[in-house]
CSV table of N, CA, C and O in Angstrom, one decimal:
chain,number,residue,atom,x,y,z
P,185,MET,N,197.2,-13.3,-72.9
P,185,MET,CA,197.2,-14.3,-71.9
P,185,MET,C,198.4,-14.2,-71.0
P,185,MET,O,198.4,-14.9,-70.0
P,186,THR,N,199.4,-13.5,-71.4
P,186,THR,CA,200.6,-13.5,-70.5
P,186,THR,C,200.7,-12.3,-69.5
P,186,THR,O,201.6,-12.2,-68.8
P,187,THR,N,199.6,-11.5,-69.6
P,187,THR,CA,199.6,-10.4,-68.6
P,187,THR,C,199.0,-10.9,-67.3
P,187,THR,O,198.0,-11.7,-67.4
P,188,PRO,N,199.4,-10.6,-66.2
P,188,PRO,CA,200.3,-9.5,-65.8
P,188,PRO,C,201.8,-10.0,-65.7
P,188,PRO,O,202.6,-9.2,-65.4
P,189,LEU,N,202.1,-11.2,-66.0
P,189,LEU,CA,203.5,-11.7,-65.9
P,189,LEU,C,204.4,-10.9,-66.8
P,189,LEU,O,205.5,-10.6,-66.3
P,190,LEU,N,204.0,-10.6,-67.9
P,190,LEU,CA,204.8,-9.8,-68.9
P,190,LEU,C,205.2,-8.5,-68.3
P,190,LEU,O,206.3,-7.9,-68.6
P,191,LEU,N,204.3,-7.9,-67.5
P,191,LEU,CA,204.6,-6.6,-67.0
P,191,LEU,C,205.7,-6.5,-65.9
P,191,LEU,O,206.1,-5.4,-65.5
P,192,THR,N,206.1,-7.7,-65.5
P,192,THR,CA,207.2,-7.7,-64.5
P,192,THR,C,208.6,-7.7,-65.1
P,192,THR,O,209.6,-7.6,-64.4
P,193,ARG,N,208.7,-7.8,-66.4
P,193,ARG,CA,210.0,-7.7,-67.1
P,193,ARG,C,210.6,-6.4,-66.8
P,193,ARG,O,210.0,-5.3,-66.9
P,194,PRO,N,212.0,-6.4,-66.6
P,194,PRO,CA,212.6,-5.1,-66.4
P,194,PRO,C,212.6,-4.1,-67.6
P,194,PRO,O,212.8,-2.9,-67.4
P,195,ASP,N,212.5,-4.7,-68.8
P,195,ASP,CA,212.5,-3.8,-70.0
P,195,ASP,C,211.1,-3.3,-70.3
P,195,ASP,O,210.9,-2.6,-71.3
P,196,VAL,N,210.1,-3.6,-69.5
P,196,VAL,CA,208.7,-3.1,-69.8
P,196,VAL,C,208.5,-2.0,-68.8
P,196,VAL,O,208.6,-2.1,-67.6
P,197,LEU,N,208.1,-0.8,-69.3
P,197,LEU,CA,207.9,0.4,-68.4
P,197,LEU,C,206.4,0.4,-68.0
P,197,LEU,O,205.5,0.4,-68.9
P,198,VAL,N,206.2,0.5,-66.7
P,198,VAL,CA,204.8,0.5,-66.2
P,198,VAL,C,204.6,1.7,-65.3
P,198,VAL,O,205.5,1.9,-64.4
P,199,ARG,N,203.6,2.5,-65.4
P,199,ARG,CA,203.3,3.5,-64.5
P,199,ARG,C,201.8,3.7,-64.3
P,199,ARG,O,201.0,3.5,-65.2
P,200,GLU,N,201.4,4.0,-63.1
P,200,GLU,CA,199.9,4.1,-62.8
P,200,GLU,C,199.5,5.5,-63.2
P,200,GLU,O,200.2,6.5,-63.0
P,201,ILE,N,198.3,5.6,-63.9
P,201,ILE,CA,197.8,6.9,-64.3
P,201,ILE,C,196.4,7.1,-63.6
P,201,ILE,O,196.0,6.2,-62.8
P,202,GLU,N,195.7,8.2,-63.9
P,202,GLU,CA,194.5,8.5,-63.2
P,202,GLU,C,193.5,7.3,-63.4
P,202,GLU,O,193.4,6.7,-64.4
P,203,PRO,N,192.6,7.1,-62.4
P,203,PRO,CA,191.6,6.1,-62.5
P,203,PRO,C,190.5,6.4,-63.6
P,203,PRO,O,190.4,7.5,-64.1
P,204,TRP,N,189.7,5.4,-63.9
P,204,TRP,CA,188.7,5.5,-64.9
P,204,TRP,C,187.4,5.0,-64.4
P,204,TRP,O,187.4,3.9,-63.7
P,205,ARG,N,186.3,5.6,-64.7
P,205,ARG,CA,185.0,5.2,-64.2
P,205,ARG,C,184.3,4.6,-65.4
P,205,ARG,O,184.2,5.2,-66.5
P,206,GLU,N,183.8,3.3,-65.2
P,206,GLU,CA,183.1,2.6,-66.2
P,206,GLU,C,182.1,1.6,-65.6
P,206,GLU,O,182.5,1.0,-64.6
P,207,ALA,N,180.9,1.4,-66.1
P,207,ALA,CA,180.0,0.4,-65.6
P,207,ALA,C,179.7,0.6,-64.1
P,207,ALA,O,179.6,-0.4,-63.4
P,208,GLY,N,179.7,1.8,-63.6
P,208,GLY,CA,179.5,2.1,-62.2
P,208,GLY,C,180.6,1.7,-61.3
P,208,GLY,O,180.4,1.7,-60.1
P,209,GLN,N,181.8,1.5,-61.8
P,209,GLN,CA,183.0,1.1,-61.1
P,209,GLN,C,184.1,2.1,-61.3
P,209,GLN,O,184.1,2.8,-62.4
P,210,THR,N,185.0,2.1,-60.4
P,210,THR,CA,186.3,2.9,-60.7
P,210,THR,C,187.4,1.9,-60.8
P,210,THR,O,187.6,1.0,-60.0
P,211,TRP,N,188.1,2.0,-62.0
P,211,TRP,CA,189.2,1.0,-62.3
P,211,TRP,C,190.5,1.8,-62.2
P,211,TRP,O,190.6,2.9,-62.7
P,212,ARG,N,191.5,1.1,-61.6
P,212,ARG,CA,192.9,1.6,-61.7
P,212,ARG,C,193.4,1.4,-63.0
P,212,ARG,O,193.1,0.4,-63.7
P,213,ARG,N,194.3,2.3,-63.5
P,213,ARG,CA,194.9,2.1,-64.8
P,213,ARG,C,196.4,2.1,-64.8
P,213,ARG,O,197.0,2.9,-64.0
P,214,LEU,N,197.0,1.3,-65.6
P,214,LEU,CA,198.4,1.2,-65.8
P,214,LEU,C,198.8,1.5,-67.2
P,214,LEU,O,198.2,0.9,-68.2
P,215,ARG,N,199.7,2.5,-67.4
P,215,ARG,CA,200.2,2.8,-68.8
P,215,ARG,C,201.4,2.0,-69.0
P,215,ARG,O,202.3,2.0,-68.1
P,216,VAL,N,201.5,1.2,-70.0
P,216,VAL,CA,202.6,0.2,-70.2
P,216,VAL,C,203.2,0.6,-71.6
P,216,VAL,O,202.5,0.8,-72.6
P,217,THR,N,204.6,0.6,-71.6
P,217,THR,CA,205.3,0.7,-72.8
P,217,THR,C,206.2,-0.5,-72.9
P,217,THR,O,207.1,-0.7,-72.0
P,218,TYR,N,206.1,-1.2,-74.0
P,218,TYR,CA,206.9,-2.4,-74.3
P,218,TYR,C,208.1,-2.1,-75.1
P,218,TYR,O,208.0,-1.1,-75.9
P,219,PRO,N,209.2,-2.8,-75.0
P,219,PRO,CA,210.3,-2.6,-75.9
P,219,PRO,C,210.0,-3.2,-77.3
P,219,PRO,O,209.1,-4.0,-77.4
P,220,GLY,N,210.7,-2.7,-78.2
P,220,GLY,CA,210.4,-3.2,-79.6
P,220,GLY,C,210.7,-4.7,-79.8
P,220,GLY,O,210.3,-5.3,-80.8
P,221,THR,N,211.3,-5.3,-78.8
P,221,THR,CA,211.7,-6.8,-78.9
P,221,THR,C,210.5,-7.7,-78.6
P,221,THR,O,210.6,-8.9,-78.8
P,222,ILE,N,209.4,-7.1,-78.1
P,222,ILE,CA,208.2,-7.9,-77.8
P,222,ILE,C,207.2,-7.7,-78.8
P,222,ILE,O,206.8,-6.5,-79.1
P,223,ALA,N,206.7,-8.7,-79.4
P,223,ALA,CA,205.6,-8.7,-80.5
P,223,ALA,C,204.3,-8.4,-79.8
P,223,ALA,O,203.9,-9.1,-78.9
P,224,THR,N,203.7,-7.3,-80.1
P,224,THR,CA,202.4,-6.9,-79.5
P,224,THR,C,201.6,-6.0,-80.5
P,224,THR,O,202.1,-5.6,-81.5
P,225,HIS,N,200.3,-5.8,-80.2
P,225,HIS,CA,199.5,-5.0,-81.0
P,225,HIS,C,200.0,-3.6,-81.2
P,225,HIS,O,200.0,-3.0,-82.3
P,226,SER,N,200.5,-3.0,-80.1
P,226,SER,CA,201.2,-1.7,-80.1
P,226,SER,C,202.1,-1.6,-78.9
P,226,SER,O,201.9,-2.3,-77.9
P,227,LEU,N,203.1,-0.8,-79.0
P,227,LEU,CA,204.1,-0.7,-77.9
P,227,LEU,C,203.6,0.0,-76.7
P,227,LEU,O,204.1,-0.2,-75.6
P,228,ASP,N,202.5,0.8,-76.9
P,228,ASP,CA,201.9,1.6,-75.8
P,228,ASP,C,200.5,1.0,-75.5
P,228,ASP,O,199.7,1.0,-76.5
P,229,GLN,N,200.2,0.6,-74.3
P,229,GLN,CA,198.9,0.1,-74.0
P,229,GLN,C,198.5,0.6,-72.6
P,229,GLN,O,199.4,0.9,-71.8
P,230,THR,N,197.2,0.6,-72.3
P,230,THR,CA,196.7,0.9,-71.0
P,230,THR,C,195.9,-0.2,-70.5
P,230,THR,O,195.0,-0.7,-71.2
P,231,PHE,N,196.2,-0.7,-69.3
P,231,PHE,CA,195.4,-1.8,-68.6
P,231,PHE,C,194.6,-1.3,-67.5
P,231,PHE,O,195.0,-0.4,-66.8
P,232,TYR,N,193.4,-1.8,-67.4
P,232,TYR,CA,192.4,-1.4,-66.4
P,232,TYR,C,192.2,-2.6,-65.4
P,232,TYR,O,191.9,-3.7,-65.8
P,233,TYR,N,192.2,-2.3,-64.1
P,233,TYR,CA,192.0,-3.3,-63.0
P,233,TYR,C,190.9,-2.8,-62.1
P,233,TYR,O,190.8,-1.7,-61.7
P,234,ASP,N,190.0,-3.8,-61.7
P,234,ASP,CA,188.9,-3.5,-60.8
P,234,ASP,C,189.4,-3.5,-59.3
P,234,ASP,O,190.6,-3.7,-59.1
P,235,ALA,N,188.5,-3.3,-58.4
P,235,ALA,CA,188.8,-3.2,-57.0
P,235,ALA,C,189.4,-4.5,-56.5
P,235,ALA,O,190.1,-4.5,-55.5
P,236,ASP,N,189.1,-5.6,-57.1
P,236,ASP,CA,189.6,-6.9,-56.7
P,236,ASP,C,191.0,-7.3,-57.4
P,236,ASP,O,191.5,-8.3,-57.2
P,237,GLY,N,191.5,-6.3,-58.2
P,237,GLY,CA,192.8,-6.5,-58.9
P,237,GLY,C,192.6,-7.4,-60.2
P,237,GLY,O,193.6,-7.8,-60.7
P,238,LEU,N,191.4,-7.6,-60.7
P,238,LEU,CA,191.2,-8.3,-61.9
P,238,LEU,C,191.2,-7.4,-63.1
P,238,LEU,O,190.6,-6.3,-63.1
P,239,GLN,N,191.9,-7.9,-64.2
P,239,GLN,CA,191.9,-7.1,-65.4
P,239,GLN,C,190.6,-7.0,-66.0
P,239,GLN,O,189.9,-8.0,-66.2
P,240,ARG,N,190.1,-5.8,-66.4
P,240,ARG,CA,188.8,-5.6,-67.0
P,240,ARG,C,188.9,-5.1,-68.4
P,240,ARG,O,187.9,-5.3,-69.2
P,241,ARG,N,190.0,-4.5,-68.7
P,241,ARG,CA,190.1,-3.9,-70.1
P,241,ARG,C,191.5,-3.6,-70.4
P,241,ARG,O,192.3,-3.4,-69.5
P,242,MET,N,191.8,-3.5,-71.7
P,242,MET,CA,193.1,-2.9,-72.1
P,242,MET,C,192.9,-2.2,-73.4
P,242,MET,O,192.1,-2.6,-74.2
P,243,ASP,N,193.5,-1.0,-73.5
P,243,ASP,CA,193.4,-0.2,-74.7
P,243,ASP,C,194.7,-0.2,-75.4
P,243,ASP,O,195.8,-0.2,-74.8
P,244,TYR,N,194.6,-0.1,-76.7
P,244,TYR,CA,195.8,0.0,-77.6
P,244,TYR,C,195.3,0.5,-78.9
P,244,TYR,O,194.2,0.6,-79.3
P,245,VAL,N,196.3,0.8,-79.7
P,245,VAL,CA,196.1,1.2,-81.1
P,245,VAL,C,196.6,0.0,-81.9
P,245,VAL,O,197.7,-0.4,-81.9
P,246,ASN,N,195.6,-0.6,-82.7
P,246,ASN,CA,196.0,-1.7,-83.5
P,246,ASN,C,196.7,-1.3,-84.8
P,246,ASN,O,196.1,-0.9,-85.8
P,247,GLU,N,198.0,-1.2,-84.6
P,247,GLU,CA,198.9,-0.7,-85.7
P,247,GLU,C,198.8,-1.5,-87.0
P,247,GLU,O,199.0,-0.9,-88.0
P,248,VAL,N,198.6,-2.8,-86.9
P,248,VAL,CA,198.6,-3.6,-88.1
P,248,VAL,C,197.2,-3.5,-88.8
P,248,VAL,O,197.1,-4.0,-89.9
P,249,MET,N,196.2,-2.9,-88.2
P,249,MET,CA,194.9,-2.7,-88.8
P,249,MET,C,194.6,-1.3,-89.0
P,249,MET,O,193.5,-0.8,-88.7
P,250,GLY,N,195.5,-0.5,-89.6
P,250,GLY,CA,195.2,0.9,-89.9
P,250,GLY,C,195.1,1.8,-88.7
P,250,GLY,O,194.4,2.8,-88.8
P,251,SER,N,195.8,1.5,-87.6
P,251,SER,CA,195.8,2.3,-86.4
P,251,SER,C,194.4,2.5,-85.8
P,251,SER,O,194.1,3.6,-85.3
P,252,ALA,N,193.6,1.5,-85.8
P,252,ALA,CA,192.3,1.5,-85.1
P,252,ALA,C,192.5,1.6,-83.6
P,252,ALA,O,193.3,0.9,-83.0
P,253,LEU,N,191.7,2.4,-83.0
P,253,LEU,CA,191.6,2.5,-81.5
P,253,LEU,C,190.8,1.4,-81.0
P,253,LEU,O,189.7,1.2,-81.4
P,254,VAL,N,191.4,0.6,-80.0
P,254,VAL,CA,190.7,-0.6,-79.6
P,254,VAL,C,190.5,-0.5,-78.0
P,254,VAL,O,191.5,-0.1,-77.3
P,255,ALA,N,189.4,-1.0,-77.6
P,255,ALA,CA,189.1,-1.2,-76.2
P,255,ALA,C,188.8,-2.7,-76.1
P,255,ALA,O,187.8,-3.2,-76.6
P,256,HIS,N,189.7,-3.4,-75.4
P,256,HIS,CA,189.6,-4.9,-75.3
P,256,HIS,C,189.2,-5.2,-73.9
P,256,HIS,O,189.9,-5.1,-72.9
P,257,HIS,N,187.9,-5.6,-73.8
P,257,HIS,CA,187.3,-5.9,-72.5
P,257,HIS,C,187.5,-7.4,-72.1
P,257,HIS,O,187.4,-8.3,-73.0
P,258,THR,N,187.8,-7.6,-70.8
P,258,THR,CA,188.0,-9.0,-70.3
P,258,THR,C,187.1,-9.2,-69.1
P,258,THR,O,186.8,-8.3,-68.4
P,259,GLY,N,186.6,-10.4,-69.0
P,259,GLY,CA,185.8,-10.7,-67.8
P,259,GLY,C,185.6,-12.2,-67.6
P,259,GLY,O,186.3,-13.0,-68.2
P,260,HIS,N,184.6,-12.5,-66.8
P,260,HIS,CA,184.3,-13.9,-66.5
P,260,HIS,C,185.5,-14.7,-66.0
P,260,HIS,O,185.9,-15.7,-66.5
P,261,HIS,N,186.2,-14.1,-65.0
P,261,HIS,CA,187.4,-14.7,-64.5
P,261,HIS,C,187.2,-16.0,-63.8
P,261,HIS,O,186.2,-16.1,-63.1
P,262,ARG,N,188.0,-17.0,-64.1
P,262,ARG,CA,187.9,-18.3,-63.5
P,262,ARG,C,189.3,-18.7,-63.1
P,262,ARG,O,190.3,-18.4,-63.8
P,263,SER,N,189.4,-19.6,-62.1
P,263,SER,CA,190.7,-20.1,-61.7
P,263,SER,C,190.9,-21.5,-62.2
P,263,SER,O,190.0,-22.4,-62.2
P,264,PHE,N,192.0,-21.7,-62.8
P,264,PHE,CA,192.4,-23.0,-63.4
P,264,PHE,C,193.7,-23.4,-62.7
P,264,PHE,O,194.7,-22.8,-62.9
P,265,ASP,N,193.6,-24.4,-61.8
P,265,ASP,CA,194.8,-24.8,-61.0
P,265,ASP,C,195.5,-23.6,-60.3
P,265,ASP,O,196.7,-23.6,-60.3
P,266,GLY,N,194.7,-22.7,-59.8
P,266,GLY,CA,195.2,-21.6,-59.1
P,266,GLY,C,195.6,-20.4,-59.9
P,266,GLY,O,196.0,-19.3,-59.4
P,267,VAL,N,195.5,-20.5,-61.2
P,267,VAL,CA,195.8,-19.4,-62.1
P,267,VAL,C,194.5,-18.7,-62.6
P,267,VAL,O,193.7,-19.4,-63.2
P,268,VAL,N,194.3,-17.5,-62.2
P,268,VAL,CA,193.0,-16.8,-62.6
P,268,VAL,C,193.2,-16.2,-64.0
P,268,VAL,O,194.1,-15.5,-64.2
P,269,VAL,N,192.2,-16.5,-64.8
P,269,VAL,CA,192.2,-16.1,-66.2
P,269,VAL,C,190.9,-15.5,-66.6
P,269,VAL,O,189.8,-16.1,-66.3
P,270,PRO,N,190.9,-14.4,-67.3
P,270,PRO,CA,189.6,-13.9,-67.8
P,270,PRO,C,189.2,-14.7,-69.0
P,270,PRO,O,189.9,-14.9,-70.0
P,271,THR,N,188.1,-15.4,-68.9
P,271,THR,CA,187.6,-16.3,-69.9
P,271,THR,C,186.8,-15.7,-71.0
P,271,THR,O,186.4,-16.4,-71.9
P,272,ARG,N,186.4,-14.5,-70.9
P,272,ARG,CA,185.6,-13.8,-71.9
P,272,ARG,C,186.4,-12.6,-72.3
P,272,ARG,O,186.8,-11.7,-71.5
P,273,ARG,N,186.6,-12.5,-73.7
P,273,ARG,CA,187.3,-11.3,-74.2
P,273,ARG,C,186.5,-10.8,-75.4
P,273,ARG,O,186.0,-11.5,-76.2
P,274,ARG,N,186.3,-9.5,-75.4
P,274,ARG,CA,185.6,-8.8,-76.5
P,274,ARG,C,186.4,-7.5,-76.8
P,274,ARG,O,186.7,-6.7,-76.0
P,275,THR,N,186.6,-7.3,-78.1
P,275,THR,CA,187.3,-6.1,-78.5
P,275,THR,C,186.2,-5.2,-79.3
P,275,THR,O,185.4,-5.7,-80.0
P,276,PHE,N,186.3,-3.9,-79.0
P,276,PHE,CA,185.4,-2.9,-79.5
P,276,PHE,C,186.3,-1.8,-80.0
P,276,PHE,O,187.4,-1.6,-79.6
P,277,ARG,N,185.7,-1.0,-80.9
P,277,ARG,CA,186.3,0.2,-81.4
P,277,ARG,C,186.3,1.2,-80.2
P,277,ARG,O,185.3,1.2,-79.5
P,278,ARG,N,187.3,1.9,-80.0
P,278,ARG,CA,187.4,2.9,-78.9
P,278,ARG,C,187.2,4.3,-79.5
P,278,ARG,O,187.8,4.6,-80.6
P,279,ASN,N,186.4,5.1,-78.9
P,279,ASN,CA,186.2,6.5,-79.3
P,279,ASN,C,187.4,7.4,-78.9
P,279,ASN,O,188.1,7.0,-77.9
P,280,PRO,N,187.6,8.5,-79.5
P,280,PRO,CA,188.7,9.4,-79.2
P,280,PRO,C,188.7,9.8,-77.7
P,280,PRO,O,189.7,10.1,-77.1
P,281,ASP,N,187.5,9.9,-77.1
P,281,ASP,CA,187.4,10.3,-75.7
P,281,ASP,C,187.7,9.1,-74.7
P,281,ASP,O,187.6,9.3,-73.5
P,282,GLY,N,188.1,8.0,-75.2
P,282,GLY,CA,188.4,6.8,-74.4
P,282,GLY,C,187.3,5.9,-74.1
P,282,GLY,O,187.5,4.7,-73.6
P,283,THR,N,186.0,6.2,-74.4
P,283,THR,CA,184.9,5.3,-74.2
P,283,THR,C,184.9,4.3,-75.3
P,283,THR,O,185.4,4.5,-76.4
P,284,ALA,N,184.3,3.2,-75.0
P,284,ALA,CA,184.2,2.1,-76.0
P,284,ALA,C,182.9,2.1,-76.7
P,284,ALA,O,181.8,2.4,-76.1
P,285,ASN,N,182.9,1.8,-78.0
P,285,ASN,CA,181.6,1.7,-78.8
P,285,ASN,C,181.2,0.3,-78.6
P,285,ASN,O,181.6,-0.6,-79.3
P,286,LEU,N,180.3,0.0,-77.6
P,286,LEU,CA,179.9,-1.3,-77.2
P,286,LEU,C,178.8,-1.9,-78.1
P,286,LEU,O,178.3,-3.0,-77.8
P,287,ASN,N,178.4,-1.3,-79.2
P,287,ASN,CA,177.4,-1.7,-80.1
P,287,ASN,C,177.7,-3.0,-80.8
P,287,ASN,O,176.8,-3.9,-81.0
P,288,LEU,N,178.9,-3.2,-81.2
P,288,LEU,CA,179.3,-4.4,-82.0
P,288,LEU,C,180.7,-4.8,-81.7
P,288,LEU,O,181.7,-4.1,-82.1
P,289,PRO,N,181.0,-5.9,-81.1
P,289,PRO,CA,182.4,-6.3,-80.9
P,289,PRO,C,183.0,-6.8,-82.2
P,289,PRO,O,182.3,-7.4,-83.0
P,290,SER,N,184.3,-6.5,-82.4
P,290,SER,CA,184.9,-6.9,-83.6
P,290,SER,C,185.5,-8.3,-83.4
P,290,SER,O,185.7,-9.0,-84.4
P,291,ILE,N,185.9,-8.6,-82.2
P,291,ILE,CA,186.4,-10.0,-81.9
P,291,ILE,C,185.8,-10.5,-80.6
P,291,ILE,O,185.7,-9.7,-79.7
P,292,THR,N,185.4,-11.7,-80.6
P,292,THR,CA,184.9,-12.3,-79.4
P,292,THR,C,185.6,-13.6,-79.2
P,292,THR,O,185.7,-14.5,-80.1
P,293,ILE,N,186.1,-13.8,-78.0
P,293,ILE,CA,186.8,-15.0,-77.6
P,293,ILE,C,186.3,-15.5,-76.3
P,293,ILE,O,186.2,-14.7,-75.3
P,294,ASP,N,185.9,-16.8,-76.2
P,294,ASP,CA,185.5,-17.4,-74.9
P,294,ASP,C,186.5,-18.6,-74.7
P,294,ASP,O,186.6,-19.5,-75.5
P,295,VAL,N,187.2,-18.5,-73.5
P,295,VAL,CA,188.2,-19.5,-73.2
P,295,VAL,C,187.5,-20.5,-72.3
P,295,VAL,O,186.8,-20.2,-71.4
P,296,HIS,N,187.6,-21.8,-72.7
P,296,HIS,CA,186.9,-22.9,-72.0
P,296,HIS,C,187.8,-23.7,-71.1
P,296,HIS,O,187.3,-24.2,-70.1
P,297,HIS,N,189.0,-23.7,-71.4
P,297,HIS,CA,189.9,-24.5,-70.5
P,297,HIS,C,191.3,-24.0,-70.6
P,297,HIS,O,191.8,-23.6,-71.6
P,298,VAL,N,192.0,-23.9,-69.4
P,298,VAL,CA,193.4,-23.5,-69.4
P,298,VAL,C,194.1,-24.6,-68.6
P,298,VAL,O,193.6,-25.0,-67.5
P,299,SER,N,195.2,-25.1,-69.1
P,299,SER,CA,196.0,-26.1,-68.4
P,299,SER,C,197.4,-25.5,-68.1
P,299,SER,O,198.3,-25.5,-69.0
P,300,PRO,N,197.6,-24.9,-66.9
P,300,PRO,CA,198.9,-24.4,-66.6
P,300,PRO,C,199.9,-25.5,-66.5
P,300,PRO,O,199.6,-26.6,-65.9
P,301,MET,N,201.0,-25.4,-67.2
P,301,MET,CA,202.1,-26.4,-67.2
P,301,MET,C,203.4,-25.7,-66.8
P,301,MET,O,203.6,-24.5,-67.2
P,302,THR,N,204.2,-26.3,-66.0
P,302,THR,CA,205.5,-25.7,-65.7
P,302,THR,C,206.6,-26.6,-66.2
P,302,THR,O,206.6,-27.8,-66.2
P,303,ASP,N,207.6,-26.0,-66.7
P,303,ASP,CA,208.8,-26.6,-67.2
P,303,ASP,C,209.9,-25.9,-66.4
P,303,ASP,O,209.9,-24.7,-66.3
P,304,GLU,N,210.9,-26.6,-65.9
P,304,GLU,CA,211.9,-26.0,-65.1
P,304,GLU,C,212.6,-24.9,-65.8
P,304,GLU,O,213.1,-23.9,-65.2
P,305,ALA,N,212.7,-25.0,-67.2
P,305,ALA,CA,213.4,-23.9,-67.9
P,305,ALA,C,212.5,-22.7,-68.1
P,305,ALA,O,213.0,-21.6,-68.0
P,306,ALA,N,211.2,-22.8,-68.3
P,306,ALA,CA,210.4,-21.7,-68.6
P,306,ALA,C,208.9,-22.1,-68.4
P,306,ALA,O,208.5,-23.1,-69.0
P,307,PRO,N,208.1,-21.4,-67.6
P,307,PRO,CA,206.7,-21.7,-67.4
P,307,PRO,C,206.0,-21.4,-68.7
P,307,PRO,O,206.3,-20.4,-69.4
P,308,THR,N,205.0,-22.2,-69.0
P,308,THR,CA,204.2,-22.0,-70.2
P,308,THR,C,202.7,-22.4,-69.8
P,308,THR,O,202.5,-22.9,-68.7
P,309,ALA,N,201.8,-22.1,-70.7
P,309,ALA,CA,200.4,-22.5,-70.4
P,309,ALA,C,199.8,-22.9,-71.8
P,309,ALA,O,200.1,-22.3,-72.8
P,310,ALA,N,198.9,-23.9,-71.8
P,310,ALA,CA,198.2,-24.3,-73.0
P,310,ALA,C,196.8,-23.8,-72.8
P,310,ALA,O,196.2,-23.9,-71.8
P,311,PHE,N,196.3,-23.2,-73.9
P,311,PHE,CA,194.9,-22.6,-73.8
P,311,PHE,C,194.1,-23.2,-74.9
P,311,PHE,O,194.5,-23.4,-76.1
P,312,GLU,N,192.8,-23.5,-74.6
P,312,GLU,CA,191.9,-23.9,-75.6
P,312,GLU,C,190.8,-22.8,-75.6
P,312,GLU,O,190.4,-22.4,-74.6
P,313,TYR,N,190.5,-22.3,-76.8
P,313,TYR,CA,189.5,-21.2,-76.9
P,313,TYR,C,188.7,-21.3,-78.1
P,313,TYR,O,189.1,-22.0,-79.1
P,314,GLU,N,187.6,-20.6,-78.1
P,314,GLU,CA,186.7,-20.5,-79.2
P,314,GLU,C,186.7,-19.1,-79.7
P,314,GLU,O,186.5,-18.2,-78.9
P,315,ASN,N,187.0,-18.9,-80.9
P,315,ASN,CA,187.0,-17.5,-81.5
P,315,ASN,C,185.8,-17.5,-82.5
P,315,ASN,O,185.8,-18.2,-83.5
P,316,ARG,N,184.9,-16.6,-82.2
P,316,ARG,CA,183.7,-16.5,-83.1
P,316,ARG,C,183.7,-15.1,-83.9
P,316,ARG,O,184.2,-14.2,-83.4
């Protein structure tokens, strides 16, 4: 939920790589390397953005679950007080060729409400979600 803000940190390395075609669309891709000081599924991830600049997918290796290849699809973007959030998240096993096995999601999350809150010291957000 902190992307893309997290990608602006100076210790996060971001570079654009070749585009990806999926679902009849061409998505731009960013290869991201996080420092070891950030808790994440894996230090290397790939983010996919559609023509409108909305995040559609992120790939990573789930290192805590036996190095499973993951394709994490995001969609149903909604604006909450001006903050656009993908309210539907589905994770699938990713094949070695980069395609996702869309037969059975391993995790499904539907976000119903987001309340952006700001504190002068640090912006935060509260999220309510349903995980099935």
